[in-house]
Coordinates of C-alpha atoms (C1' of nucleotides) in Angstrom, one line a residue:
Chain A
M1 CA 0.0 0.0 0.0
S2 CA 1.4 3.3 -1.0
P3 CA 1.9 6.0 1.6
G4 CA -0.8 8.2 0.2
E5 CA -3.4 5.4 0.5
D6 CA -2.6 4.4 4.0
G7 CA -5.7 3.1 5.6
L8 CA -7.7 3.3 2.5
I9 CA -9.7 0.2 1.8
G10 CA -11.9 -0.5 -1.1
I11 CA -15.0 -2.6 -0.4
P12 CA -16.6 -3.6 -3.7
F13 CA -20.4 -4.1 -4.0
P14 CA -20.7 -5.8 -7.3
E15 CA -24.5 -6.0 -7.1
H16 CA -24.9 -2.4 -6.4
S17 CA -25.3 -1.3 -10.0
N18 CA -27.8 -4.0 -10.8
E19 CA -29.9 -3.3 -7.7
L20 CA -29.8 0.4 -8.3
L21 CA -31.0 -0.1 -11.9
S22 CA -33.7 -2.5 -10.7
R23 CA -35.0 0.0 -8.2
L24 CA -35.0 2.8 -10.7
N25 CA -37.0 0.6 -13.0
A26 CA -39.5 -0.1 -10.3
Q27 CA -39.8 3.7 -9.7
R28 CA -40.3 4.2 -13.4
R29 CA -43.1 1.7 -13.5
S30 CA -44.9 3.2 -10.6
G31 CA -44.2 6.7 -11.8
L32 CA -42.2 7.6 -8.7
L33 CA -39.7 10.5 -9.0
C34 CA -40.3 10.7 -12.7
D35 CA -39.2 14.1 -14.0
L36 CA -39.5 13.4 -17.7
T37 CA -42.2 12.1 -20.0
L38 CA -41.5 10.7 -23.4
T39 CA -44.3 10.6 -25.9
S40 CA -44.5 8.9 -29.2
R41 CA -47.6 9.2 -31.4
G42 CA -49.9 9.4 -28.5
T43 CA -48.2 7.0 -26.1
R44 CA -46.6 8.3 -22.9
H45 CA -43.7 7.0 -21.0
P46 CA -42.8 8.5 -17.6
T47 CA -39.1 8.2 -17.0
H48 CA -36.1 9.8 -15.2
R49 CA -34.1 12.4 -17.1
S50 CA -30.9 11.3 -15.3
V51 CA -31.3 7.8 -16.6
M52 CA -32.1 9.0 -20.1
A53 CA -29.1 11.3 -19.9
G54 CA -27.0 8.3 -18.8
V55 CA -28.0 6.1 -21.7
S56 CA -28.6 8.5 -24.5
L57 CA -26.2 11.0 -26.0
Y58 CA -29.2 12.9 -27.3
F59 CA -30.6 13.4 -23.8
R60 CA -27.2 14.2 -22.4
R61 CA -26.9 17.0 -24.8
L62 CA -30.5 18.0 -24.4
F63 CA -30.1 18.3 -20.6
G64 CA -26.6 19.8 -20.8
A65 CA -25.3 16.8 -18.9
E66 CA -22.6 16.2 -21.3
E67 CA -19.2 16.0 -19.7
G68 CA -17.0 18.9 -20.6
E69 CA -19.8 21.3 -20.5
D70 CA -19.9 23.9 -17.8
G71 CA -22.5 22.1 -15.7
G72 CA -24.9 25.0 -15.9
E73 CA -28.5 24.6 -16.9
G74 CA -29.0 22.6 -20.0
V75 CA -31.5 23.6 -22.5
G76 CA -33.7 20.8 -21.5
D77 CA -33.8 21.5 -17.8
N78 CA -37.2 23.0 -18.0
C79 CA -38.5 20.3 -20.3
S80 CA -40.7 17.8 -18.7
V81 CA -42.3 16.3 -21.8
C82 CA -40.3 15.2 -24.8
Q83 CA -42.1 14.4 -28.0
L84 CA -40.4 11.7 -30.0
D85 CA -42.8 11.0 -32.8
C86 CA -39.9 10.1 -35.0
V87 CA -39.4 7.0 -32.9
S88 CA -42.1 4.4 -33.1
P89 CA -44.0 3.7 -29.9
D90 CA -42.8 0.1 -29.8
A91 CA -39.2 1.0 -30.4
L92 CA -39.3 3.7 -27.8
A93 CA -40.8 1.3 -25.3
A94 CA -38.0 -1.2 -26.1
L95 CA -35.3 1.4 -25.7
L96 CA -36.7 2.5 -22.4
E97 CA -36.9 -1.1 -21.2
F98 CA -33.3 -1.5 -22.3
A99 CA -32.3 1.6 -20.5
Y100 CA -33.6 0.3 -17.2
T101 CA -32.9 -3.5 -17.6
A102 CA -29.8 -3.8 -19.8
T103 CA -31.8 -6.1 -21.9
L104 CA -33.2 -5.3 -25.3
T105 CA -36.4 -7.2 -26.0
I106 CA -37.8 -6.7 -29.5
R107 CA -39.4 -8.6 -32.3
S108 CA -37.2 -9.2 -35.2
S109 CA -39.8 -7.4 -37.4
G110 CA -39.3 -4.3 -35.2
M111 CA -35.5 -4.4 -35.3
R112 CA -35.2 -1.7 -37.9
E113 CA -37.4 0.7 -36.0
V114 CA -35.3 0.1 -32.9
L115 CA -32.1 0.7 -34.8
K116 CA -33.5 4.0 -36.1
G117 CA -34.6 5.0 -32.7
A118 CA -31.2 4.1 -31.2
Q119 CA -29.4 6.1 -33.8
L120 CA -31.6 9.1 -33.3
L121 CA -31.2 9.0 -29.5
G122 CA -27.5 8.2 -29.7
I123 CA -27.6 4.8 -28.0
Q124 CA -24.7 3.4 -29.8
C125 CA -24.5 -0.1 -28.4
V126 CA -28.1 -0.8 -29.3
A127 CA -27.6 0.5 -32.7
D128 CA -24.5 -1.7 -33.1
A129 CA -26.3 -4.8 -31.9
C130 CA -29.2 -4.1 -34.3
R131 CA -26.8 -3.6 -37.2
D132 CA -25.1 -6.9 -36.3
I133 CA -28.3 -8.8 -36.3
L134 CA -29.5 -7.1 -39.4
G135 CA -26.2 -7.9 -41.0
E136 CA -25.6 -4.3 -41.9
S137 CA -22.3 -2.4 -41.5
G138 CA -22.3 0.7 -39.5
D139 CA -20.8 2.7 -42.3
D140 CA -23.9 3.1 -44.3
L141 CA -26.0 3.9 -41.2
T142 CA -23.8 6.2 -39.4
D143 CA -25.6 8.0 -36.7
P144 CA -25.1 11.8 -37.1
V145 CA -25.0 12.3 -33.4
E146 CA -22.5 9.6 -32.9
E147 CA -20.5 10.7 -35.9
A148 CA -20.1 14.1 -34.4
E149 CA -18.9 12.7 -31.2
Q150 CA -16.6 10.1 -32.6
P151 CA -14.8 11.7 -35.5
T152 CA -12.1 9.1 -35.4
S153 CA -11.4 5.8 -33.8
R154 CA -13.3 5.9 -30.6
R155 CA -11.6 3.0 -29.1
K156 CA -8.2 4.5 -29.4
Q157 CA -9.2 8.0 -28.5
D158 CA -11.1 7.2 -25.4
R159 CA -8.6 5.0 -23.8
C160 CA -8.0 7.4 -21.0
S161 CA -11.7 8.0 -20.5
V162 CA -12.1 4.3 -20.0
V163 CA -9.8 4.5 -17.0
R164 CA -11.9 7.1 -15.3
A165 CA -15.0 5.5 -16.3
S166 CA -14.1 2.4 -14.4
S167 CA -15.1 3.7 -11.0
P168 CA -16.5 0.9 -8.9
V169 CA -19.5 3.0 -8.1
R170 CA -20.1 4.4 -11.5
P171 CA -23.9 4.4 -12.1
A172 CA -24.9 1.4 -14.0
W173 CA -26.1 3.3 -17.0
L174 CA -22.7 4.7 -17.4
N175 CA -20.6 1.6 -17.2
S176 CA -22.1 -1.6 -18.1
H177 CA -25.6 -2.2 -19.2
H178 CA -25.6 -0.3 -22.4
E179 CA -22.5 -1.9 -23.8
M180 CA -23.0 -4.8 -26.1
A181 CA -20.0 -7.0 -26.6
P182 CA -17.3 -4.5 -27.3
A183 CA -14.6 -5.7 -29.5
S184 CA -11.8 -5.2 -27.1
E185 CA -11.4 -7.5 -24.1
D186 CA -9.6 -5.4 -21.6
T187 CA -10.7 -2.0 -22.7
P188 CA -14.4 -2.2 -23.3
E189 CA -15.8 0.6 -25.2
Y190 CA -17.4 2.9 -22.9
G191 CA -19.5 4.2 -25.6
V192 CA -19.8 7.9 -25.7
L193 CA -18.0 9.0 -22.7
P194 CA -15.7 11.8 -23.6
T195 CA -12.3 12.2 -22.1
Q196 CA -12.3 15.5 -20.5
G197 CA -13.7 17.1 -17.4
R198 CA -15.3 14.2 -15.6
E199 CA -14.0 15.0 -12.1
G200 CA -15.2 18.5 -12.3
H201 CA -18.6 17.5 -13.5
P202 CA -20.1 14.5 -12.0
P203 CA -22.7 13.1 -14.3
A204 CA -26.1 14.4 -13.7
A205 CA -27.4 10.9 -13.2
A206 CA -25.1 10.4 -10.3
G207 CA -27.0 12.7 -8.1
Q208 CA -25.8 13.6 -4.7
D209 CA -24.7 10.2 -3.6
G210 CA -23.1 9.6 -6.9
A211 CA -21.1 12.7 -6.6
T212 CA -20.1 11.8 -3.1
H213 CA -18.9 8.4 -4.1
R214 CA -17.0 9.8 -7.0
D215 CA -15.3 12.3 -4.9
G216 CA -14.3 9.6 -2.5
L217 CA -12.9 7.5 -5.3
I218 CA -11.0 10.2 -7.0
N219 CA -8.6 9.9 -4.2
G220 CA -8.8 6.2 -4.1
S221 CA -9.4 3.3 -6.3
S222 CA -11.0 5.1 -9.2
H223 CA -7.6 6.1 -10.3
W224 CA -6.3 2.6 -10.1
Q225 CA -4.6 2.7 -13.4
Q226 CA -2.6 5.8 -12.6
E227 CA -2.0 5.0 -9.0
S228 CA -1.5 1.3 -9.2
T229 CA 1.9 0.3 -8.0
L230 CA 4.3 -0.9 -10.5
I231 CA 6.3 -3.7 -8.9
P232 CA 10.0 -3.2 -9.6
H233 CA 11.4 -5.7 -12.0
R234 CA 13.8 -8.1 -10.5
P235 CA 15.8 -10.8 -12.2
K236 CA 14.4 -14.2 -11.5
D237 CA 16.6 -15.7 -8.9
D238 CA 15.5 -19.2 -9.4
P239 CA 16.1 -20.2 -13.0
S240 CA 14.8 -23.6 -12.4
D241 CA 11.4 -22.1 -12.2
E242 CA 11.6 -20.7 -15.7
D243 CA 9.5 -22.2 -18.3
E244 CA 11.5 -24.3 -20.7
S245 CA 8.8 -26.8 -21.5
G246 CA 6.8 -27.8 -24.4
P247 CA 6.1 -26.4 -27.8
K248 CA 5.7 -22.7 -28.0
G249 CA 6.9 -22.5 -24.4
R250 CA 3.4 -23.3 -23.2
V251 CA 3.5 -23.6 -19.5
T252 CA 3.1 -26.8 -17.8
P253 CA 1.2 -27.0 -14.5
H254 CA 4.5 -26.9 -12.9
N255 CA 5.2 -23.5 -14.2
N256 CA 1.7 -22.3 -13.6
Q257 CA 2.2 -22.0 -9.9
P258 CA 1.5 -18.7 -8.4
H259 CA 4.6 -16.6 -8.7
R260 CA 6.7 -16.2 -5.7
E261 CA 7.6 -12.9 -4.2
G262 CA 8.4 -10.1 -6.5
G263 CA 7.6 -11.1 -10.0
R264 CA 9.4 -11.8 -13.1
G265 CA 9.9 -8.8 -15.2
G266 CA 12.2 -7.1 -17.6
V267 CA 13.7 -9.3 -20.2
T268 CA 15.1 -12.6 -19.2
L269 CA 16.9 -15.0 -21.5
V270 CA 15.9 -18.5 -20.8
G271 CA 17.4 -21.2 -23.0
G272 CA 17.9 -18.7 -25.7
R273 CA 14.4 -17.5 -25.6
K274 CA 13.7 -13.9 -25.0
R275 CA 11.2 -13.4 -22.3
K276 CA 9.0 -10.4 -22.5
S277 CA 8.3 -8.1 -19.7
Q278 CA 5.3 -9.1 -17.6
T279 CA 5.0 -5.6 -15.9
P280 CA 3.6 -6.8 -12.7
Q281 CA 1.2 -4.3 -11.2
Q282 CA -0.4 -4.1 -7.8
C283 CA -4.1 -3.8 -7.5
P284 CA -5.0 -0.8 -5.4
V285 CA -8.0 -2.5 -4.0
C286 CA -6.9 -5.9 -2.9
Q287 CA -3.1 -5.3 -3.2
K288 CA -2.8 -8.4 -5.3
I289 CA 0.1 -8.4 -7.8
I290 CA -1.2 -8.8 -11.3
H291 CA 1.2 -10.2 -13.8
G292 CA 1.1 -9.5 -17.5
A293 CA 0.9 -6.3 -19.4
G294 CA -2.6 -4.9 -19.7
K295 CA -4.1 -7.4 -17.3
L296 CA -4.8 -5.0 -14.5
P297 CA -8.0 -3.5 -16.1
R298 CA -9.3 -7.1 -16.5
H299 CA -8.6 -7.7 -12.8
M300 CA -10.2 -4.5 -11.7
R301 CA -13.5 -5.6 -13.2
T302 CA -13.6 -8.3 -10.6
H303 CA -13.9 -5.5 -8.0
T304 CA -16.2 -3.3 -9.9
G305 CA -18.5 -6.0 -11.1
E306 CA -18.5 -4.6 -14.5
K307 CA -19.6 -7.0 -17.2
P308 CA -19.2 -5.1 -20.4
F309 CA -19.5 -8.1 -22.7
Q310 CA -23.0 -9.2 -23.4
C311 CA -24.2 -12.1 -25.4
P312 CA -26.3 -10.7 -28.2
T313 CA -28.4 -13.9 -28.3
C314 CA -29.4 -14.5 -24.7
G315 CA -28.2 -11.3 -22.9
V316 CA -25.9 -13.0 -20.4
R317 CA -23.1 -10.7 -19.5
F318 CA -19.4 -11.4 -18.9
T319 CA -16.5 -9.6 -17.5
R320 CA -14.2 -10.8 -20.3
N321 CA -14.4 -11.1 -24.0
D322 CA -12.8 -14.5 -24.1
K323 CA -15.5 -15.8 -21.8
L324 CA -18.2 -14.4 -24.0
K325 CA -16.5 -16.1 -27.0
I326 CA -16.6 -19.4 -25.3
H327 CA -20.2 -18.8 -24.2
M328 CA -21.2 -18.1 -27.8
R329 CA -20.3 -21.7 -28.6
K330 CA -23.4 -22.7 -26.8
H331 CA -25.5 -20.8 -29.4
T332 CA -23.5 -21.7 -32.4
G333 CA -23.2 -25.4 -31.4
E334 CA -19.5 -25.3 -31.9
R335 CA -17.6 -27.9 -30.0
P336 CA -14.0 -27.6 -31.0
Y337 CA -12.5 -30.1 -28.7
S338 CA -13.2 -33.6 -29.9
C339 CA -12.1 -36.8 -28.3
P340 CA -9.8 -38.9 -30.4
S341 CA -11.2 -42.1 -29.0
C342 CA -14.9 -41.5 -29.3
P343 CA -17.3 -39.2 -31.0
A344 CA -17.6 -37.0 -27.9
R345 CA -17.0 -33.3 -28.5
F346 CA -16.6 -30.5 -26.0
L347 CA -16.9 -26.8 -25.5
H348 CA -13.8 -26.5 -23.3
S349 CA -10.4 -27.9 -23.5
Y350 CA -10.6 -28.9 -19.9
D351 CA -13.8 -30.8 -20.6
L352 CA -11.9 -32.9 -23.1
K353 CA -9.0 -33.2 -20.6
N354 CA -11.4 -34.5 -18.0
H355 CA -13.1 -36.8 -20.5
L356 CA -9.7 -38.3 -21.6
S357 CA -9.1 -39.3 -18.0
L358 CA -12.2 -41.3 -18.1
H359 CA -10.9 -43.2 -21.1
S360 CA -7.6 -43.8 -19.5
G361 CA -9.0 -44.5 -16.1
D362 CA -6.2 -42.4 -14.8
R363 CA -6.7 -41.0 -11.3
P364 CA -3.5 -39.2 -10.6
F365 CA -4.5 -37.3 -7.6
E366 CA -4.2 -39.3 -4.5
C367 CA -5.2 -38.4 -1.0
P368 CA -2.1 -38.7 1.2
L369 CA -4.2 -39.6 4.1
C370 CA -6.6 -42.2 3.0
H371 CA -5.0 -42.8 -0.4
K372 CA -8.2 -42.5 -2.3
A373 CA -7.5 -41.5 -5.8
F374 CA -9.3 -38.9 -7.9
A375 CA -9.3 -38.0 -11.5
R376 CA -9.5 -34.3 -10.8
E377 CA -7.3 -32.2 -8.5
D378 CA -10.2 -30.1 -7.3
H379 CA -12.0 -33.2 -6.2
L380 CA -9.1 -34.2 -4.2
Q381 CA -9.0 -30.8 -2.6
R382 CA -12.6 -31.0 -1.8
H383 CA -12.2 -34.4 -0.4
R384 CA -9.4 -33.1 1.9
K385 CA -11.3 -30.1 3.0
G386 CA -14.1 -32.2 4.1
H387 CA -13.9 -34.6 7.0
S388 CA -14.0 -37.7 5.0
C389 CA -10.4 -38.3 5.6
L390 CA -11.1 -38.7 9.3
E391 CA -12.9 -41.9 8.7
L392 CA -11.2 -45.2 8.9
R393 CA -8.1 -45.2 6.8
T394 CA -8.0 -48.8 5.7
R395 CA -6.4 -48.2 2.3
R396 CA -2.8 -48.8 1.9
P397 CA -0.6 -46.2 0.3
R398 CA 0.2 -46.8 -3.2
H399 CA 3.9 -47.6 -2.6
G400 CA 3.4 -50.4 -0.2
N401 CA 4.2 -48.5 3.0
N402 CA 3.9 -50.3 6.2
P403 CA 1.2 -48.6 8.2
A404 CA 2.7 -47.5 11.4
S405 CA 0.9 -47.1 14.6
L406 CA 3.0 -44.1 15.5
P407 CA 1.6 -40.7 14.8
P408 CA 3.6 -38.5 12.5
T409 CA 5.9 -35.8 13.7
D410 CA 3.0 -33.3 13.4
P411 CA -0.2 -35.1 14.2
F412 CA -2.2 -32.1 13.1
S413 CA -1.1 -32.8 9.6
L414 CA -3.7 -35.5 9.5
Y415 CA -6.6 -33.1 9.7
P416 CA -8.0 -31.0 6.9
E417 CA -7.0 -27.4 6.9
S418 CA -10.6 -26.4 7.3
M419 CA -10.8 -27.9 10.7
S420 CA -9.9 -25.7 13.5
A421 CA -6.7 -26.5 15.4
L422 CA -8.8 -26.9 18.6
T423 CA -11.1 -29.4 17.0
A424 CA -8.2 -31.3 15.7
A425 CA -6.6 -31.2 19.1
R426 CA -9.8 -32.6 20.6
H427 CA -9.9 -35.3 18.1
L428 CA -6.3 -36.2 18.6
Y429 CA -6.6 -36.4 22.4
A430 CA -9.8 -38.4 22.0
Q431 CA -7.8 -41.0 20.3
E432 CA -5.9 -41.5 23.5
N433 CA -9.0 -41.2 25.7
R434 CA -7.6 -38.0 27.1
S435 CA -9.1 -34.6 27.5
V436 CA -7.6 -31.6 25.8
P437 CA -5.4 -29.9 28.4
V438 CA -7.0 -26.7 29.7
Q439 CA -4.0 -24.7 28.8
L440 CA -4.6 -25.5 25.2
L441 CA -8.2 -24.4 25.2
G442 CA -7.1 -20.7 25.0
A443 CA -10.5 -19.1 25.5
E444 CA -9.4 -15.8 24.2
G445 CA -6.6 -14.4 22.1
P446 CA -4.6 -16.3 19.6
L447 CA -4.4 -20.0 19.8
P448 CA -1.5 -21.4 21.7
E449 CA 1.5 -21.8 19.6
M450 CA 1.5 -25.5 19.7
L451 CA -1.9 -25.5 18.2
W452 CA -1.1 -23.1 15.5
R453 CA -0.6 -24.3 12.1
P454 CA 0.1 -22.3 9.1
T455 CA -2.5 -21.8 6.4
G456 CA -1.6 -22.1 2.8
E457 CA -1.1 -18.4 2.5
E458 CA 1.1 -18.3 5.6
M459 CA 3.1 -21.2 4.2
M460 CA 3.6 -19.1 1.0
K461 CA 4.7 -16.1 3.0
Q462 CA 7.0 -18.1 5.2
G463 CA 8.6 -20.4 2.8
G464 CA 8.5 -18.4 -0.3
G465 CA 5.6 -20.4 -1.6
D466 CA 7.5 -23.3 -2.9
T467 CA 5.1 -25.8 -1.5
S468 CA 5.3 -28.8 -3.7
P469 CA 7.8 -30.5 -6.0
H470 CA 4.9 -31.7 -8.0
P471 CA 2.5 -28.9 -8.5
S472 CA -0.3 -31.1 -9.7
V473 CA -0.5 -32.4 -6.2
P474 CA 0.4 -29.4 -4.1
R475 CA 1.2 -30.4 -0.6
K476 CA 2.2 -28.6 2.5
A477 CA 5.6 -29.1 4.0
W478 CA 4.3 -31.1 6.8
E479 CA 2.6 -33.5 4.4
E480 CA 5.8 -34.0 2.6
D481 CA 7.6 -34.7 5.8
E482 CA 5.0 -37.1 6.7
E483 CA 5.4 -39.0 3.4
E484 CA 9.1 -39.0 3.6
E485 CA 9.0 -40.7 6.9
E486 CA 6.5 -43.1 5.5
K487 CA 4.5 -43.0 8.7
V488 CA 0.9 -43.5 8.3
F489 CA -1.2 -42.8 11.2
K490 CA -4.1 -45.1 11.2
V491 CA -6.9 -43.8 13.3
E492 CA -8.3 -46.5 15.3
S493 CA -11.9 -45.8 15.9
Q494 CA -12.7 -49.0 17.6
Chain B
dC1 C1' -19.8 -38.0 -0.7
dT2 C1' -18.5 -38.2 -5.5
dG3 C1' -18.6 -37.2 -10.4
dG4 C1' -19.3 -34.0 -13.8
dG5 C1' -20.4 -29.4 -15.9
dG6 C1' -19.6 -24.7 -15.9
dA7 C1' -18.0 -20.1 -14.5
dA8 C1' -14.5 -17.1 -12.7
dG9 C1' -10.0 -15.4 -12.4
dG10 C1' -4.9 -15.5 -13.3
dG11 C1' -1.0 -16.0 -16.2
dG12 C1' 1.8 -16.9 -20.6
dC13 C1' 2.6 -16.3 -25.5
dC14 C1' 2.0 -14.0 -29.7
dC15 C1' 0.9 -10.2 -32.5
Chain C
dA1 C1' 2.6 -1.9 -23.8
dG2 C1' -1.8 -3.5 -24.8
dG3 C1' -5.0 -6.8 -26.6
dG4 C1' -6.4 -11.4 -28.2
dC5 C1' -6.3 -16.0 -27.3
dC6 C1' -5.4 -19.8 -24.9
dC7 C1' -4.6 -22.8 -20.8
dC8 C1' -4.8 -23.6 -16.1
dT9 C1' -6.6 -23.8 -11.3
dT10 C1' -10.2 -23.2 -8.2
dC11 C1' -14.7 -22.9 -6.8
dC12 C1' -19.7 -23.6 -7.1
dC13 C1' -23.6 -26.2 -8.3
dC14 C1' -26.3 -30.2 -9.4
dA15 C1' -27.4 -35.0 -9.9

DNA sequence: CTGGGGAAGGGGCCC
DNA sequence: AGGGCCCCTTCCCCA
């Protein structure tokens, strides 16, 4: 944590934007707090001008809520009814529904009317989606409003605006719901947000609370990209950890372990291969070190809850473009991973991997306590976290160890990490028909030292994180000791 | 409790 | 350096 942020913590509320939008929609339906009525050929739609300004460039300009303006009264401030006869009633209703629900529900026959309305009102993402579905390019249907705002490449131009726009408490209509599957993964198009003057002019839609939050975040996590800590590059001190495996240098699980302290960076020559800088950066919210150039924005969306990538078919939203891409396979029926041994085809590579283990019958993940084998590592972990290992351990270890009646050096190693030390102590003492000594019960304060055992994280901190010689079966140090000594503690329950 | 499917998140390589 | 794509691990949920 940098000195300037001492004591500053960021507590994300990912559902906030959705809940806020949902409540606003409820208010709209019941006519509460509505300060604007849209009409179209006789139909009337009460709504909130702040929401409309948030979703529509037309209304932003009408109300003078456009960033970069002086924040004075907009021309539309006195306007309470806005006649939009140029937009069909159905299209207007659909666009309003979209504004409050992030979902566009229309009949295909009405698609063109919605496209026209979206263009007229400057709702770019809807216009783009409609064009995609209609199979039209945007070139021949360029919205004049949008064109005026985006004279050149918007994606490139607005890169810095995207940074500011990523505030965790940015109102929903300014960050996520109106963006349909932007083309860029880590820098989603934030539509029509201009680049200048945001701090000085909180969006009209933000209201008082919104402004307060924004002010708070200007000094905090909203400036994550500028203020995120660049971790100094340091030559890797353990060359053995470098990836020298496989074609294309694709990492093996061994090399996919979490990086140890510091981080690889700069340019490292490994086996003649030039290694690119990974520019590790520290997340200002969770302090986590993020490796890889350009990966911090992606990580930040895990805090903000932003899901800028929406499936145009079913409306499901994703934080990442690659996840959306995989999701789209459900709709297209594409199953790119086919089993060489049978006709089975899969959506994901790991599905195929799991499937192949069924063919081979391979169960490489063995519980060191009960020696039950699993095909999947996470199943082994789940098994170990549960208490199933405390049951009778009648299985023999794979390598023909002689079960010993002696407990291992650290008897607590026999218990899952999820079990408290005190519970484990009770269990251990119960094996010997003894009560847990009073001095171990430690009613308050930290547990007595002899009952303390490090968590996985603590092990990482203490030992530099090198927990396992075989990363597919990560084991704590005490487990390895246990195995080395080949002492199997058979719990006698009788 | 286990097996399987799926989602989320992190990291590496290439462009 | 950033973005796209891919692979991996971990977690959650359901049968």
